[in-house]
Amino acid sequence: MSRTVYVNGAYVPEEEARVSVFDRGFLFADGVYEVTSVLDGKLLDFHGHAARLERSLRELDMASPVTMDELLAIHRELVERNGVTEGMVYLQITRGAAADRDFVFPDPDKTPSTLVLFTQSKGLIDSAAARTGIRVISIDDIRWGRRDIKTVQLLYPSMGKMMAKKAGADDAWMVEDGVVTEGTSNNAYIVKGNKIITRHLGTEILHGITRAAVLKFARESQMEIEERPFTIEEAKAADEAFVTSASTFVTPVVAIDGVSLGDGTPGAVARRLREIYIDESRKAAI
Ligand code: PDD
């Protein structure tokens, strides 16, 4: 049975879904997105994702074609129609399809935004990466300067994942001015002694919704947190490391640039935070 996707107000089979060749998402990467996880057929942290989406739109002066309440209803309808119990909902809003290719933004009254959503069914809890941990390499961060806006400009993160694959690793951490910014599609953390260290928020990284939740749970569990930049050398000497994202929750990192952390197996802090995150967000899912 084919998947039902949502395009500009209509629920259609994926084979029939169409977006214009003049869509600015396609021509200029002029679009923003969100990925929201689904567990037990329910959405994790929907309101966090909706708030960040509104911020991304505002920062780019882009209109939303629907309200956040309508967006919630569309998410739920798609999850229901596709029978998703575990997986993700992908959402993208672009500045629409102007009449022609033009760098100048079109008049929003004449060119409505494009809204597309689709679901992905996938086991998230029982993952090989969570069991064994992932190996990361370090690469230069050459992305644009507004990484706090969740745009669909994902070419460099894709290239980073390919560099990692070529090097026999699973993912890459990006380094700018000598310090780690974040992973290609996740936020990065190290653990030293009883301290969790992760880069502070700013325009250099995406303000992860999972990051906010995990730091809150860590604080509630009396864990110590330091929000500051760290170097790859400091990371290699850490007791453990991990990454967070909506689709991977908390995933342990067991090696950086070929150097094993601790005994080379997932660390206790990462394992515990993963458990807490899954338990708590499952309870709060809507
Ligand atoms: N990526 N940093 C980057 C660069 C990301 O692309 C992501 C998410 C995160 C984590 O954010 P959150 O916890 O809100 O998912 C950090 C999504 C999952 C993706 O592109 O698939």
Tab-separated table of C-alpha atoms and ligand atoms in Angstrom:
chain	number	residue	atom	x	y	z
A	1	MET	CA	0.000	0.000	0.000
A	2	SER	CA	1.421	3.381	-0.934
A	3	ARG	CA	2.110	6.064	1.608
A	4	THR	CA	-0.225	9.011	1.942
A	5	VAL	CA	1.578	12.351	1.940
A	6	TYR	CA	0.297	15.881	2.465
A	7	VAL	CA	0.831	18.589	-0.151
A	8	ASN	CA	-0.725	22.052	0.109
A	9	GLY	CA	-4.009	21.094	1.693
A	10	ALA	CA	-4.464	17.633	0.144
A	11	TYR	CA	-3.784	14.100	1.350
A	12	VAL	CA	-2.553	12.186	-1.708
A	13	PRO	CA	-0.775	8.904	-2.542
A	14	GLU	CA	2.984	9.586	-2.716
A	15	GLU	CA	3.088	8.769	-6.453
A	16	GLU	CA	0.615	11.555	-7.149
A	17	ALA	CA	2.217	14.257	-4.999
A	18	ARG	CA	3.491	17.211	-7.056
A	19	VAL	CA	5.465	20.401	-6.389
A	20	SER	CA	6.281	22.966	-9.110
A	21	VAL	CA	9.727	23.067	-10.766
A	22	PHE	CA	9.687	26.779	-9.853
A	23	ASP	CA	9.333	26.032	-6.151
A	24	ARG	CA	11.913	28.085	-4.242
A	25	GLY	CA	12.722	25.131	-2.024
A	26	PHE	CA	13.904	23.305	-5.130
A	27	LEU	CA	15.655	26.267	-6.816
A	28	PHE	CA	17.114	28.181	-3.839
A	29	ALA	CA	16.877	25.863	-0.796
A	30	ASP	CA	14.510	28.623	0.365
A	31	GLY	CA	12.680	26.496	2.889
A	32	VAL	CA	12.600	25.285	6.460
A	33	TYR	CA	11.812	21.896	7.946
A	34	GLU	CA	11.144	19.917	11.103
A	35	VAL	CA	11.416	16.243	11.981
A	36	THR	CA	9.135	15.049	14.783
A	37	SER	CA	9.403	11.536	16.192
A	38	VAL	CA	6.506	9.165	16.707
A	39	LEU	CA	6.363	6.557	19.476
A	40	ASP	CA	3.258	4.446	20.152
A	41	GLY	CA	1.564	6.407	17.345
A	42	LYS	CA	2.038	9.675	19.285
A	43	LEU	CA	4.142	12.771	18.595
A	44	LEU	CA	7.176	13.577	20.730
A	45	ASP	CA	7.645	17.201	21.751
A	46	PHE	CA	5.354	18.531	19.012
A	47	HIS	CA	5.077	21.948	20.681
A	48	GLY	CA	8.871	22.337	20.820
A	49	HIS	CA	9.140	21.585	17.101
A	50	ALA	CA	6.245	23.928	16.307
A	51	ALA	CA	7.844	26.755	18.307
A	52	ARG	CA	11.178	26.312	16.525
A	53	LEU	CA	9.399	26.185	13.163
A	54	GLU	CA	7.665	29.477	13.907
A	55	ARG	CA	11.019	30.995	14.837
A	56	SER	CA	12.689	29.697	11.643
A	57	LEU	CA	9.845	31.166	9.572
A	58	ARG	CA	10.044	34.491	11.391
A	59	GLU	CA	13.811	34.761	10.942
A	60	LEU	CA	13.384	34.255	7.181
A	61	ASP	CA	10.301	36.446	6.855
A	62	MET	CA	8.388	33.476	5.494
A	63	ALA	CA	4.666	32.937	5.989
A	64	SER	CA	3.138	29.742	7.311
A	65	PRO	CA	0.163	28.575	5.262
A	66	VAL	CA	-1.435	27.012	8.366
A	67	THR	CA	-1.650	27.614	12.108
A	68	MET	CA	0.292	25.412	14.514
A	69	ASP	CA	-2.996	23.811	15.636
A	70	GLU	CA	-3.770	22.905	12.030
A	71	LEU	CA	-0.249	21.557	11.693
A	72	LEU	CA	-0.785	19.297	14.710
A	73	ALA	CA	-3.989	17.992	13.149
A	74	ILE	CA	-2.172	17.265	9.857
A	75	HIS	CA	0.622	15.431	11.706
A	76	ARG	CA	-1.932	13.288	13.520
A	77	GLU	CA	-3.965	12.609	10.407
A	78	LEU	CA	-0.873	11.424	8.489
A	79	VAL	CA	0.309	9.223	11.360
A	80	GLU	CA	-3.168	7.709	11.517
A	81	ARG	CA	-3.606	7.232	7.755
A	82	ASN	CA	-0.188	5.584	7.405
A	83	GLY	CA	-0.508	3.487	10.558
A	84	VAL	CA	2.786	4.772	11.963
A	85	THR	CA	3.474	3.442	15.441
A	86	GLU	CA	7.200	4.264	15.497
A	87	GLY	CA	9.035	6.628	13.159
A	88	MET	CA	9.062	10.247	12.081
A	89	VAL	CA	6.981	12.973	10.491
A	90	TYR	CA	8.935	15.212	8.103
A	91	LEU	CA	7.551	18.688	7.448
A	92	GLN	CA	8.795	21.276	4.980
A	93	ILE	CA	7.624	24.810	4.244
A	94	THR	CA	9.119	26.732	1.329
A	95	ARG	CA	8.572	30.256	0.044
A	96	GLY	CA	6.402	28.763	-2.683
A	97	ALA	CA	6.540	28.623	-6.440
A	98	ALA	CA	6.937	32.059	-8.018
A	99	ALA	CA	6.094	32.504	-11.712
A	100	ASP	CA	9.745	32.281	-12.713
A	101	ARG	CA	13.256	31.920	-11.279
A	102	ASP	CA	14.099	35.153	-9.480
A	103	PHE	CA	16.459	35.735	-6.527
A	104	VAL	CA	14.134	38.400	-5.137
A	105	PHE	CA	11.505	37.023	-2.745
A	106	PRO	CA	8.052	36.876	-4.348
A	107	ASP	CA	5.142	38.847	-2.909
A	108	PRO	CA	3.638	36.495	-0.278
A	109	ASP	CA	0.119	37.653	-1.215
A	110	LYS	CA	0.636	36.369	-4.754
A	111	THR	CA	2.841	33.365	-4.002
A	112	PRO	CA	1.638	31.163	-1.144
A	113	SER	CA	4.142	29.042	0.771
A	114	THR	CA	4.399	25.369	-0.100
A	115	LEU	CA	3.648	22.915	2.709
A	116	VAL	CA	4.656	19.262	2.432
A	117	LEU	CA	4.557	16.524	5.078
A	118	PHE	CA	5.290	12.820	4.931
A	119	THR	CA	5.780	10.021	7.432
A	120	GLN	CA	8.627	7.523	7.762
A	121	SER	CA	8.011	4.269	9.636
A	122	LYS	CA	11.197	3.218	11.396
A	123	GLY	CA	12.253	1.480	14.603
A	124	LEU	CA	13.755	4.201	16.782
A	125	ILE	CA	14.055	2.599	20.190
A	126	ASP	CA	15.771	-0.613	19.212
A	127	SER	CA	18.659	0.694	17.113
A	128	ALA	CA	22.067	-0.832	16.419
A	129	ALA	CA	23.652	2.614	16.877
A	130	ALA	CA	22.232	2.860	20.396
A	131	ARG	CA	23.434	-0.629	21.273
A	132	THR	CA	27.006	-0.364	20.013
A	133	GLY	CA	27.518	3.402	19.799
A	134	ILE	CA	28.701	5.323	16.744
A	135	ARG	CA	32.141	6.335	15.495
A	136	VAL	CA	32.597	9.936	14.378
A	137	ILE	CA	35.271	11.805	12.463
A	138	SER	CA	35.955	15.537	12.666
A	139	ILE	CA	35.518	17.779	9.631
A	140	ASP	CA	35.659	21.531	9.046
A	141	ASP	CA	32.365	23.338	9.555
A	142	ILE	CA	31.952	25.323	6.338
A	143	ARG	CA	28.171	25.893	6.607
A	144	TRP	CA	26.548	29.326	6.489
A	145	GLY	CA	26.339	31.477	9.633
A	146	ARG	CA	22.666	30.989	10.585
A	147	ARG	CA	22.614	27.348	11.645
A	148	ASP	CA	20.039	28.197	14.305
A	149	ILE	CA	17.487	28.421	11.475
A	150	LYS	CA	16.441	24.931	10.385
A	151	THR	CA	16.736	25.414	6.619
A	152	VAL	CA	16.750	22.658	4.003
A	153	GLN	CA	20.315	23.563	2.944
A	154	LEU	CA	21.633	20.126	3.832
A	155	LEU	CA	24.258	19.556	1.144
A	156	TYR	CA	27.257	19.979	3.444
A	157	PRO	CA	25.788	17.758	6.197
A	158	SER	CA	25.186	15.127	3.493
A	159	MET	CA	28.776	15.513	2.314
A	160	GLY	CA	29.914	15.174	5.925
A	161	LYS	CA	28.055	11.870	6.288
A	162	MET	CA	29.694	10.690	3.044
A	163	MET	CA	33.158	11.703	4.316
A	164	ALA	CA	32.446	9.705	7.473
A	165	LYS	CA	31.301	6.697	5.470
A	166	LYS	CA	34.416	6.837	3.306
A	167	ALA	CA	36.558	6.939	6.454
A	168	GLY	CA	34.776	3.845	7.835
A	169	ALA	CA	32.908	5.885	10.464
A	170	ASP	CA	29.212	6.598	11.060
A	171	ASP	CA	28.988	10.373	11.286
A	172	ALA	CA	30.981	13.584	11.530
A	173	TRP	CA	31.389	16.321	14.123
A	174	MET	CA	32.030	19.744	12.664
A	175	VAL	CA	34.797	22.016	13.908
A	176	GLU	CA	35.013	25.789	13.560
A	177	ASP	CA	37.673	28.067	15.068
A	178	GLY	CA	39.199	25.041	16.766
A	179	VAL	CA	36.023	23.958	18.612
A	180	VAL	CA	33.180	21.548	17.890
A	181	THR	CA	29.937	23.115	16.706
A	182	GLU	CA	27.659	20.055	16.306
A	183	GLY	CA	27.167	16.795	14.425
A	184	THR	CA	25.957	16.762	10.806
A	185	SER	CA	22.373	16.199	11.994
A	186	ASN	CA	22.614	16.195	15.775
A	187	ASN	CA	23.973	18.072	18.788
A	188	ALA	CA	27.278	16.917	20.295
A	189	TYR	CA	28.223	16.268	23.940
A	190	ILE	CA	31.167	14.957	25.930
A	191	VAL	CA	31.240	13.668	29.502
A	192	LYS	CA	34.209	14.233	31.788
A	193	GLY	CA	34.010	13.093	35.399
A	194	ASN	CA	30.461	13.966	36.481
A	195	LYS	CA	30.097	16.822	33.970
A	196	ILE	CA	28.170	16.884	30.699
A	197	ILE	CA	29.727	19.423	28.343
A	198	THR	CA	27.929	20.737	25.251
A	199	ARG	CA	28.266	23.874	23.165
A	200	HIS	CA	26.170	26.851	24.287
A	201	LEU	CA	23.327	28.034	22.042
A	202	GLY	CA	23.991	30.687	19.425
A	203	THR	CA	23.775	31.153	15.666
A	204	GLU	CA	26.501	28.518	15.150
A	205	ILE	CA	24.301	25.505	15.979
A	206	LEU	CA	20.739	24.303	15.709
A	207	HIS	CA	18.850	24.675	18.978
A	208	GLY	CA	17.967	21.012	19.276
A	209	ILE	CA	14.571	20.177	20.715
A	210	THR	CA	16.033	16.891	21.985
A	211	ARG	CA	18.977	18.865	23.448
A	212	ALA	CA	16.606	21.045	25.497
A	213	ALA	CA	14.708	18.006	26.799
A	214	VAL	CA	17.825	15.968	27.590
A	215	LEU	CA	19.509	18.857	29.449
A	216	LYS	CA	16.326	19.383	31.472
A	217	PHE	CA	16.162	15.685	32.418
A	218	ALA	CA	19.903	15.672	33.218
A	219	ARG	CA	19.465	18.681	35.540
A	220	GLU	CA	16.484	17.043	37.229
A	221	SER	CA	18.666	13.970	37.807
A	222	GLN	CA	21.270	16.201	39.542
A	223	MET	CA	23.799	15.820	36.719
A	224	GLU	CA	26.204	18.737	36.229
A	225	ILE	CA	26.065	20.570	32.903
A	226	GLU	CA	28.556	22.959	31.331
A	227	GLU	CA	27.379	24.777	28.207
A	228	ARG	CA	30.608	25.814	26.496
A	229	PRO	CA	32.644	24.961	23.408
A	230	PHE	CA	35.105	22.045	23.511
A	231	THR	CA	37.912	20.955	21.206
A	232	ILE	CA	38.316	17.620	19.429
A	233	GLU	CA	41.400	16.986	21.600
A	234	GLU	CA	39.307	17.473	24.756
A	235	ALA	CA	36.639	15.184	23.283
A	236	LYS	CA	39.160	12.435	22.535
A	237	ALA	CA	40.264	12.553	26.173
A	238	ALA	CA	36.677	12.503	27.507
A	239	ASP	CA	35.206	9.584	29.470
A	240	GLU	CA	32.326	9.323	27.027
A	241	ALA	CA	30.440	11.224	24.341
A	242	PHE	CA	27.028	11.207	22.730
A	243	VAL	CA	24.754	12.966	20.255
A	244	THR	CA	21.076	13.909	20.395
A	245	SER	CA	18.418	14.415	17.730
A	246	ALA	CA	14.711	13.825	17.263
A	247	SER	CA	15.299	10.723	15.158
A	248	THR	CA	18.120	9.148	17.204
A	249	PHE	CA	17.226	10.349	20.736
A	250	VAL	CA	20.462	9.964	22.732
A	251	THR	CA	23.074	7.918	20.866
A	252	PRO	CA	26.481	7.085	22.373
A	253	VAL	CA	29.680	8.017	20.519
A	254	VAL	CA	32.427	5.443	21.109
A	255	ALA	CA	35.263	6.771	18.937
A	256	ILE	CA	36.423	10.136	17.593
A	257	ASP	CA	38.880	10.252	14.674
A	258	GLY	CA	39.771	6.618	15.385
A	259	VAL	CA	40.458	7.171	19.102
A	260	SER	CA	38.259	5.010	21.358
A	261	LEU	CA	36.580	6.689	24.304
A	262	GLY	CA	36.772	4.872	27.631
A	263	ASP	CA	36.603	1.149	26.921
A	264	GLY	CA	35.112	1.751	23.456
A	265	THR	CA	31.562	0.812	24.466
A	266	PRO	CA	28.556	3.094	25.152
A	267	GLY	CA	29.044	5.098	28.341
A	268	ALA	CA	26.829	4.922	31.427
A	269	VAL	CA	25.698	8.578	31.239
A	270	ALA	CA	24.607	8.280	27.599
A	271	ARG	CA	22.758	5.019	28.297
A	272	ARG	CA	20.994	6.478	31.300
A	273	LEU	CA	20.022	9.698	29.509
A	274	ARG	CA	18.662	7.689	26.583
A	275	GLU	CA	16.483	5.684	28.962
A	276	ILE	CA	15.220	8.778	30.782
A	277	TYR	CA	14.587	10.634	27.523
A	278	ILE	CA	12.579	7.763	26.026
A	279	ASP	CA	10.560	7.199	29.227
A	280	GLU	CA	9.777	10.856	29.835
A	281	SER	CA	9.025	11.901	26.264
A	282	ARG	CA	6.878	8.824	25.780
A	283	LYS	CA	4.819	9.836	28.813
A	284	ALA	CA	4.412	13.380	27.471
A	285	ALA	CA	3.743	12.369	23.824
A	286	ILE	CA	0.526	13.674	22.274
B	1	PDD	N1	18.300	16.946	12.449
B	1	PDD	N2	21.833	19.872	14.681
B	1	PDD	C1	21.560	19.678	13.389
B	1	PDD	C2	22.477	20.255	12.372
B	1	PDD	C3	20.419	18.946	13.000
B	1	PDD	O1	20.140	18.771	11.702
B	1	PDD	C4	19.577	18.381	14.008
B	1	PDD	C5	18.327	17.615	13.676
B	1	PDD	C6	19.919	18.607	15.356
B	1	PDD	C7	19.072	18.079	16.495
B	1	PDD	O2	17.859	18.786	16.609
B	1	PDD	P1	16.547	18.081	17.203
B	1	PDD	O3	16.939	17.527	18.521
B	1	PDD	O4	15.574	19.167	17.314
B	1	PDD	O5	16.159	16.986	16.221
B	1	PDD	C8	21.045	19.358	15.653
B	1	PDD	C9	17.102	16.260	12.016
B	1	PDD	C10	16.671	15.173	12.923
B	1	PDD	C11	17.271	15.799	10.569
B	1	PDD	O6	17.788	16.588	9.803
B	1	PDD	O7	16.871	14.690	10.221
